[in-house]
Amino acid sequence: MLSRVADAIYWLNRYVERAENVARFVDVNLNLMLDSPTGAIEQWEPLVLITGDQEIFKNRYDQATAENIIQFLTFDREYSNSILSCFLQARENARSIREIISSEMWEQVNASYLMVQEAAQDPSRVRWPEFFNEIKLAGHLFSGITDATMTHNEGWHFGKMGRFLERADKTARILDVKYFILLPSVQDVGTPLDEIQWIALLKSASAYEMYRKCKQHRITPNRVAEFLILDREFPRSIEFCLLQAESALHQITGTPAGTWKNPVERSLGKLRAELDYLTIEEISEQGLHEFLDNLQIQINGVGTKIFEVFFALQPLN
Amino acid sequence: MQFDGYEPGNFYDELFEAPGKPRPEANLLIEKINSLPSDELRRRQEAAQTTLMKLGATFNVYSDRQGTERIFPFDVIPRIVSATEWAKLERGLKQRVYALNCFLADIYGDRKIIQDGVIPLELIESASGFLAPCMDLKPPGGIWCHITGTDLVRDRAGEWYVLEDNLRCPSGISYVLENRRVMKSSFPELFAKMGIQPVDGYPGHLLDTLLNLAPKNLPAPTVVALTPGIYNSAYFEHSFLAQQMGVELVEGRDLVVADGYLKMRTTKGLERVDVIYRRIDDTFIDPLVFRPDSYLGVPGLTEVYRQGRVAIANALGTGVADDKVIYAYVPQMIKYYLGEEAILPNVPTYLCWEPKQLEYVLANLDKLVVKAANESGGYGMLIGPHASEEQRQNFAQLIQASPRNYIAQPTLMLSRVPTLGDSCFEGCHVDLRPYVLYGEDIYVHPGGLTRVALKKGSLVVNSSQGGGSKDTWVLCQR
């Protein structure tokens, strides 16, 4: 298949997934703020820190107010990772491969883009919890439609790889929100407030109920982190996402599982194998934030290698 | 809505012979429409428009990054062409395309037609579509114009004339196919009774035409459709045709010249391309030979093409015959190459580079339509009878400054077809663009795009200037 087409399907999926996850981590913060004791200082700046785009934010806004940050992350046309920009780019990618994807997929992306664009006309009228919920649903609809209407061929596998790599990266970031929020008040650990915050975090990853089912009721920081990082069965955990991305990759290349022939297979395989044998205690030892930071760097590295191996093909001269 | 009060007026009406008297081939259609409950026709029209929007049969109006796509306005009352009428058009178009192909091979080869004094050399070389780098080119099978979209019109007497040939990359066929799909669900009962020739075979014929260009010894040649990309106004059509033919839709950046062949970049490495269906203008196709500022093409493609290692449809350089001065010579070409009279006449054309004709044109600007030789799409045009004195003065100066670049034609009263208006049927002017494919044989696709000037009284059918389209029903021989 054409490199450009594979690239477009890969990014179409990444952008839809990205929009969904930006909605998730803004939503978790909204929830945390609602449950904070009155008088506590609202912490929004961490959201921008997590995106890694604090420079862009500072250049465009005076203050890190809730309003500015939500505007930046949802409707800012100039910021390429805002929800609106993600859907715009997803739509442009979809448009360039309309003859490859199903028309249902195109219509879904188009409708989501139009919905966000309309909301952006007047942000003061947006009811945020509902809006973020709609964005999450838009993401689910798109992946469901993709799985149910597109042949599971090479292009589909590129899409799947994009979706799961993006999700792995974003679950790491959602988990990181908690780190930043908790930082100034370590004494709260283990208090009822702390538990409420962890519940909010699990809910933002649609993980609360599933966590309860498999971890037998108790909510402890380590077990929540373990669930979101190392669980092999929960579809938003980092380990699960890497397993899925890796299986899509091997479907594309035909290389047997557990072996590698190109740098993408090697770096992704290595990362996934590391998680296979890691325990949450080892992660705590090196520090959750440091671990997540490092993980994001490695996932980015996989993305770079995908670009080099599959998309940026140069002729030999 | 009823046809009772419909007034064909002093024009050739495609559906009516006289007020209240439909042409025989339109009888069933008129009867059917008259029998519909009031507003049912409008309901079907609206349903048709909605379906077209859903199908995404749109063209782009891309002035900002919002991404606006509009449908080409569609009118639910079809245009009907009888079997005998069509048989004549088919013969005429085959003859014309055959002669044009001889002409292209000749002027980029031996140039006999110039030596024999039929067309002056300077007219050829001053045509903007003439490409010197194509001299001595030998396209596969000697075919240059694989796809032609000839524009035909009818005058007040119902006579057919050729208005333009469109030998570069004629567009619009996707509307023909989508309009038909919609009409079949709007009037299924008529399709059962009337014997209307189907149009769905076009993508298959186009693919055959393209495969015919591939080297004969290849078991599975690779055909691609080359588009300028999603911002092009006809992008929907490019994507639609690629999908219908099952070929890869590529952009210039997907292609690269390597080891002397044209290849496309795939996830499994470089793969050879054998035939290009190009929807990019000649001069954008290779920055090394033509416009160096083009990002749409492929550096080095022309050389691979000259070596015969890739085929391009249409061939490069065919635009020379789209020059309106060269167009005026097509009847002479038919005579010169085939020894026949043209079955389909040209619209009478005055060439301003000839002093006597120039004099006539300048003296009669208020009666004539003046066109720039190298423009299309309704641009660079003066419709004398509708223009102001000042506009005519301006054009007179333009013509005198460069007579080679202008031609003039009498103002034709184009034929009309009843069209759904706000409260009644109104006659609107139409033209017809049939599509002709030159593969192993010449094939004329039964139908074509009927463009209609929806603005009341307007003679301009271009989509950029308030035009729409209608389905074209070519009837089977009974």
PDB file of N, CA and C in Angstrom, chain B residues 71-122:
ATOM      1  N   ILE B  71     -22.615  20.615  -3.449  1.00  0.00           N
ATOM      2  CA  ILE B  71     -22.982  19.748  -4.557  1.00  0.00           C
ATOM      3  C   ILE B  71     -23.213  20.619  -5.770  1.00  0.00           C
ATOM      4  N   PHE B  72     -22.986  20.016  -6.925  1.00  0.00           N
ATOM      5  CA  PHE B  72     -23.256  20.651  -8.199  1.00  0.00           C
ATOM      6  C   PHE B  72     -24.790  20.650  -8.298  1.00  0.00           C
ATOM      7  N   PRO B  73     -25.454  21.829  -8.389  1.00  0.00           N
ATOM      8  CA  PRO B  73     -26.922  21.830  -8.375  1.00  0.00           C
ATOM      9  C   PRO B  73     -27.486  20.863  -9.417  1.00  0.00           C
ATOM     10  N   PHE B  74     -28.523  20.166  -9.022  1.00  0.00           N
ATOM     11  CA  PHE B  74     -29.045  19.097  -9.869  1.00  0.00           C
ATOM     12  C   PHE B  74     -30.523  19.326 -10.127  1.00  0.00           C
ATOM     13  N   ASP B  75     -30.942  19.163 -11.380  1.00  0.00           N
ATOM     14  CA  ASP B  75     -32.363  19.292 -11.696  1.00  0.00           C
ATOM     15  C   ASP B  75     -32.925  17.937 -12.084  1.00  0.00           C
ATOM     16  N   VAL B  76     -34.097  17.652 -11.568  1.00  0.00           N
ATOM     17  CA  VAL B  76     -34.639  16.299 -11.628  1.00  0.00           C
ATOM     18  C   VAL B  76     -35.254  15.958 -12.996  1.00  0.00           C
ATOM     19  N   ILE B  77     -35.538  16.985 -13.830  1.00  0.00           N
ATOM     20  CA  ILE B  77     -36.119  16.679 -15.146  1.00  0.00           C
ATOM     21  C   ILE B  77     -34.990  16.365 -16.130  1.00  0.00           C
ATOM     22  N   PRO B  78     -34.976  15.152 -16.675  1.00  0.00           N
ATOM     23  CA  PRO B  78     -33.846  14.749 -17.506  1.00  0.00           C
ATOM     24  C   PRO B  78     -33.911  15.355 -18.904  1.00  0.00           C
ATOM     25  N   ARG B  79     -32.802  15.258 -19.600  1.00  0.00           N
ATOM     26  CA  ARG B  79     -32.749  15.591 -21.016  1.00  0.00           C
ATOM     27  C   ARG B  79     -32.753  14.267 -21.776  1.00  0.00           C
ATOM     28  N   ILE B  80     -33.530  14.208 -22.870  1.00  0.00           N
ATOM     29  CA  ILE B  80     -33.653  12.950 -23.596  1.00  0.00           C
ATOM     30  C   ILE B  80     -33.054  13.095 -24.989  1.00  0.00           C
ATOM     31  N   VAL B  81     -32.238  12.105 -25.372  1.00  0.00           N
ATOM     32  CA  VAL B  81     -31.686  12.087 -26.727  1.00  0.00           C
ATOM     33  C   VAL B  81     -32.188  10.810 -27.403  1.00  0.00           C
ATOM     34  N   SER B  82     -32.840  10.963 -28.544  1.00  0.00           N
ATOM     35  CA  SER B  82     -33.412   9.797 -29.216  1.00  0.00           C
ATOM     36  C   SER B  82     -32.302   8.932 -29.800  1.00  0.00           C
ATOM     37  N   ALA B  83     -32.638   7.678 -30.100  1.00  0.00           N
ATOM     38  CA  ALA B  83     -31.638   6.726 -30.589  1.00  0.00           C
ATOM     39  C   ALA B  83     -31.040   7.186 -31.919  1.00  0.00           C
ATOM     40  N   THR B  84     -31.859   7.717 -32.819  1.00  0.00           N
ATOM     41  CA  THR B  84     -31.337   8.143 -34.127  1.00  0.00           C
ATOM     42  C   THR B  84     -30.409   9.341 -33.983  1.00  0.00           C
ATOM     43  N   GLU B  85     -30.837  10.279 -33.134  1.00  0.00           N
ATOM     44  CA  GLU B  85     -30.021  11.458 -32.869  1.00  0.00           C
ATOM     45  C   GLU B  85     -28.655  11.031 -32.321  1.00  0.00           C
ATOM     46  N   TRP B  86     -28.715  10.086 -31.370  1.00  0.00           N
ATOM     47  CA  TRP B  86     -27.483   9.638 -30.723  1.00  0.00           C
ATOM     48  C   TRP B  86     -26.560   8.933 -31.708  1.00  0.00           C
ATOM     49  N   ALA B  87     -27.152   8.121 -32.589  1.00  0.00           N
ATOM     50  CA  ALA B  87     -26.327   7.387 -33.554  1.00  0.00           C
ATOM     51  C   ALA B  87     -25.516   8.371 -34.391  1.00  0.00           C
ATOM     52  N   LYS B  88     -26.125   9.495 -34.736  1.00  0.00           N
ATOM     53  CA  LYS B  88     -25.408  10.497 -35.525  1.00  0.00           C
ATOM     54  C   LYS B  88     -24.291  11.140 -34.685  1.00  0.00           C
ATOM     55  N   LEU B  89     -24.608  11.473 -33.438  1.00  0.00           N
ATOM     56  CA  LEU B  89     -23.582  12.074 -32.569  1.00  0.00           C
ATOM     57  C   LEU B  89     -22.407  11.110 -32.389  1.00  0.00           C
ATOM     58  N   GLU B  90     -22.743   9.852 -32.214  1.00  0.00           N
ATOM     59  CA  GLU B  90     -21.704   8.854 -31.992  1.00  0.00           C
ATOM     60  C   GLU B  90     -20.758   8.777 -33.192  1.00  0.00           C
ATOM     61  N   ARG B  91     -21.338   8.753 -34.383  1.00  0.00           N
ATOM     62  CA  ARG B  91     -20.499   8.701 -35.598  1.00  0.00           C
ATOM     63  C   ARG B  91     -19.648   9.959 -35.698  1.00  0.00           C
ATOM     64  N   GLY B  92     -20.286  11.093 -35.446  1.00  0.00           N
ATOM     65  CA  GLY B  92     -19.589  12.374 -35.562  1.00  0.00           C
ATOM     66  C   GLY B  92     -18.438  12.496 -34.571  1.00  0.00           C
ATOM     67  N   LEU B  93     -18.674  12.017 -33.354  1.00  0.00           N
ATOM     68  CA  LEU B  93     -17.636  12.134 -32.328  1.00  0.00           C
ATOM     69  C   LEU B  93     -16.467  11.204 -32.634  1.00  0.00           C
ATOM     70  N   LYS B  94     -16.786   9.981 -33.097  1.00  0.00           N
ATOM     71  CA  LYS B  94     -15.709   9.046 -33.429  1.00  0.00           C
ATOM     72  C   LYS B  94     -14.829   9.621 -34.538  1.00  0.00           C
ATOM     73  N   GLN B  95     -15.499  10.181 -35.545  1.00  0.00           N
ATOM     74  CA  GLN B  95     -14.773  10.760 -36.665  1.00  0.00           C
ATOM     75  C   GLN B  95     -13.859  11.890 -36.183  1.00  0.00           C
ATOM     76  N   ARG B  96     -14.414  12.721 -35.319  1.00  0.00           N
ATOM     77  CA  ARG B  96     -13.682  13.898 -34.858  1.00  0.00           C
ATOM     78  C   ARG B  96     -12.479  13.499 -33.996  1.00  0.00           C
ATOM     79  N   VAL B  97     -12.704  12.585 -33.049  1.00  0.00           N
ATOM     80  CA  VAL B  97     -11.616  12.175 -32.159  1.00  0.00           C
ATOM     81  C   VAL B  97     -10.530  11.450 -32.959  1.00  0.00           C
ATOM     82  N   TYR B  98     -10.945  10.645 -33.941  1.00  0.00           N
ATOM     83  CA  TYR B  98      -9.970   9.954 -34.778  1.00  0.00           C
ATOM     84  C   TYR B  98      -9.079  10.968 -35.507  1.00  0.00           C
ATOM     85  N   ALA B  99      -9.719  11.998 -36.092  1.00  0.00           N
ATOM     86  CA  ALA B  99      -8.970  13.016 -36.826  1.00  0.00           C
ATOM     87  C   ALA B  99      -8.067  13.825 -35.896  1.00  0.00           C
ATOM     88  N   LEU B 100      -8.583  14.156 -34.724  1.00  0.00           N
ATOM     89  CA  LEU B 100      -7.764  14.924 -33.774  1.00  0.00           C
ATOM     90  C   LEU B 100      -6.528  14.129 -33.361  1.00  0.00           C
ATOM     91  N   ASN B 101      -6.705  12.828 -33.194  1.00  0.00           N
ATOM     92  CA  ASN B 101      -5.561  12.001 -32.824  1.00  0.00           C
ATOM     93  C   ASN B 101      -4.519  11.970 -33.944  1.00  0.00           C
ATOM     94  N   CYS B 102      -4.995  11.860 -35.206  1.00  0.00           N
ATOM     95  CA  CYS B 102      -4.075  11.920 -36.345  1.00  0.00           C
ATOM     96  C   CYS B 102      -3.306  13.237 -36.328  1.00  0.00           C
ATOM     97  N   PHE B 103      -4.031  14.304 -36.049  1.00  0.00           N
ATOM     98  CA  PHE B 103      -3.430  15.634 -36.027  1.00  0.00           C
ATOM     99  C   PHE B 103      -2.326  15.724 -34.970  1.00  0.00           C
ATOM    100  N   LEU B 104      -2.610  15.223 -33.764  1.00  0.00           N
ATOM    101  CA  LEU B 104      -1.623  15.301 -32.687  1.00  0.00           C
ATOM    102  C   LEU B 104      -0.371  14.504 -33.044  1.00  0.00           C
ATOM    103  N   ALA B 105      -0.572  13.282 -33.555  1.00  0.00           N
ATOM    104  CA  ALA B 105       0.571  12.456 -33.938  1.00  0.00           C
ATOM    105  C   ALA B 105       1.374  13.155 -35.034  1.00  0.00           C
ATOM    106  N   ASP B 106       0.677  13.818 -35.929  1.00  0.00           N
ATOM    107  CA  ASP B 106       1.325  14.477 -37.058  1.00  0.00           C
ATOM    108  C   ASP B 106       2.144  15.692 -36.626  1.00  0.00           C
ATOM    109  N   ILE B 107       1.526  16.586 -35.841  1.00  0.00           N
ATOM    110  CA  ILE B 107       2.271  17.814 -35.537  1.00  0.00           C
ATOM    111  C   ILE B 107       3.428  17.586 -34.569  1.00  0.00           C
ATOM    112  N   TYR B 108       3.363  16.520 -33.768  1.00  0.00           N
ATOM    113  CA  TYR B 108       4.519  16.205 -32.926  1.00  0.00           C
ATOM    114  C   TYR B 108       5.456  15.228 -33.655  1.00  0.00           C
ATOM    115  N   GLY B 109       5.138  14.925 -34.916  1.00  0.00           N
ATOM    116  CA  GLY B 109       5.958  13.993 -35.686  1.00  0.00           C
ATOM    117  C   GLY B 109       6.414  14.622 -36.999  1.00  0.00           C
ATOM    118  N   ASP B 110       5.859  14.122 -38.109  1.00  0.00           N
ATOM    119  CA  ASP B 110       6.323  14.554 -39.440  1.00  0.00           C
ATOM    120  C   ASP B 110       5.831  15.921 -39.877  1.00  0.00           C
ATOM    121  N   ARG B 111       4.759  16.381 -39.296  1.00  0.00           N
ATOM    122  CA  ARG B 111       4.195  17.705 -39.603  1.00  0.00           C
ATOM    123  C   ARG B 111       3.746  17.848 -41.059  1.00  0.00           C
ATOM    124  N   LYS B 112       3.154  16.795 -41.574  1.00  0.00           N
ATOM    125  CA  LYS B 112       2.705  16.839 -42.968  1.00  0.00           C
ATOM    126  C   LYS B 112       1.629  17.894 -43.171  1.00  0.00           C
ATOM    127  N   ILE B 113       0.759  18.032 -42.208  1.00  0.00           N
ATOM    128  CA  ILE B 113      -0.371  18.957 -42.378  1.00  0.00           C
ATOM    129  C   ILE B 113       0.135  20.399 -42.508  1.00  0.00           C
ATOM    130  N   ILE B 114       1.296  20.663 -41.917  1.00  0.00           N
ATOM    131  CA  ILE B 114       1.879  22.008 -42.037  1.00  0.00           C
ATOM    132  C   ILE B 114       2.552  22.146 -43.399  1.00  0.00           C
ATOM    133  N   GLN B 115       3.327  21.102 -43.763  1.00  0.00           N
ATOM    134  CA  GLN B 115       3.993  21.140 -45.068  1.00  0.00           C
ATOM    135  C   GLN B 115       2.992  21.264 -46.201  1.00  0.00           C
ATOM    136  N   ASP B 116       1.854  20.634 -46.061  1.00  0.00           N
ATOM    137  CA  ASP B 116       0.846  20.698 -47.116  1.00  0.00           C
ATOM    138  C   ASP B 116       0.017  21.975 -47.046  1.00  0.00           C
ATOM    139  N   GLY B 117       0.388  22.854 -46.124  1.00  0.00           N
ATOM    140  CA  GLY B 117      -0.214  24.184 -46.116  1.00  0.00           C
ATOM    141  C   GLY B 117      -1.645  24.262 -45.586  1.00  0.00           C
ATOM    142  N   VAL B 118      -2.073  23.253 -44.831  1.00  0.00           N
ATOM    143  CA  VAL B 118      -3.443  23.310 -44.312  1.00  0.00           C
ATOM    144  C   VAL B 118      -3.521  24.212 -43.071  1.00  0.00           C
ATOM    145  N   ILE B 119      -2.522  24.090 -42.207  1.00  0.00           N
ATOM    146  CA  ILE B 119      -2.474  24.934 -41.013  1.00  0.00           C
ATOM    147  C   ILE B 119      -1.084  25.578 -40.941  1.00  0.00           C
ATOM    148  N   PRO B 120      -1.019  26.884 -40.714  1.00  0.00           N
ATOM    149  CA  PRO B 120       0.291  27.537 -40.639  1.00  0.00           C
ATOM    150  C   PRO B 120       1.060  27.120 -39.379  1.00  0.00           C
ATOM    151  N   LEU B 121       2.360  26.930 -39.539  1.00  0.00           N
ATOM    152  CA  LEU B 121       3.224  26.516 -38.436  1.00  0.00           C
ATOM    153  C   LEU B 121       3.130  27.455 -37.237  1.00  0.00           C
ATOM    154  N   GLU B 122       3.085  28.783 -37.546  1.00  0.00           N
ATOM    155  CA  GLU B 122       3.125  29.724 -36.417  1.00  0.00           C
ATOM    156  C   GLU B 122       1.882  29.622 -35.534  1.00  0.00           C
TER     157      GLU B 122
END
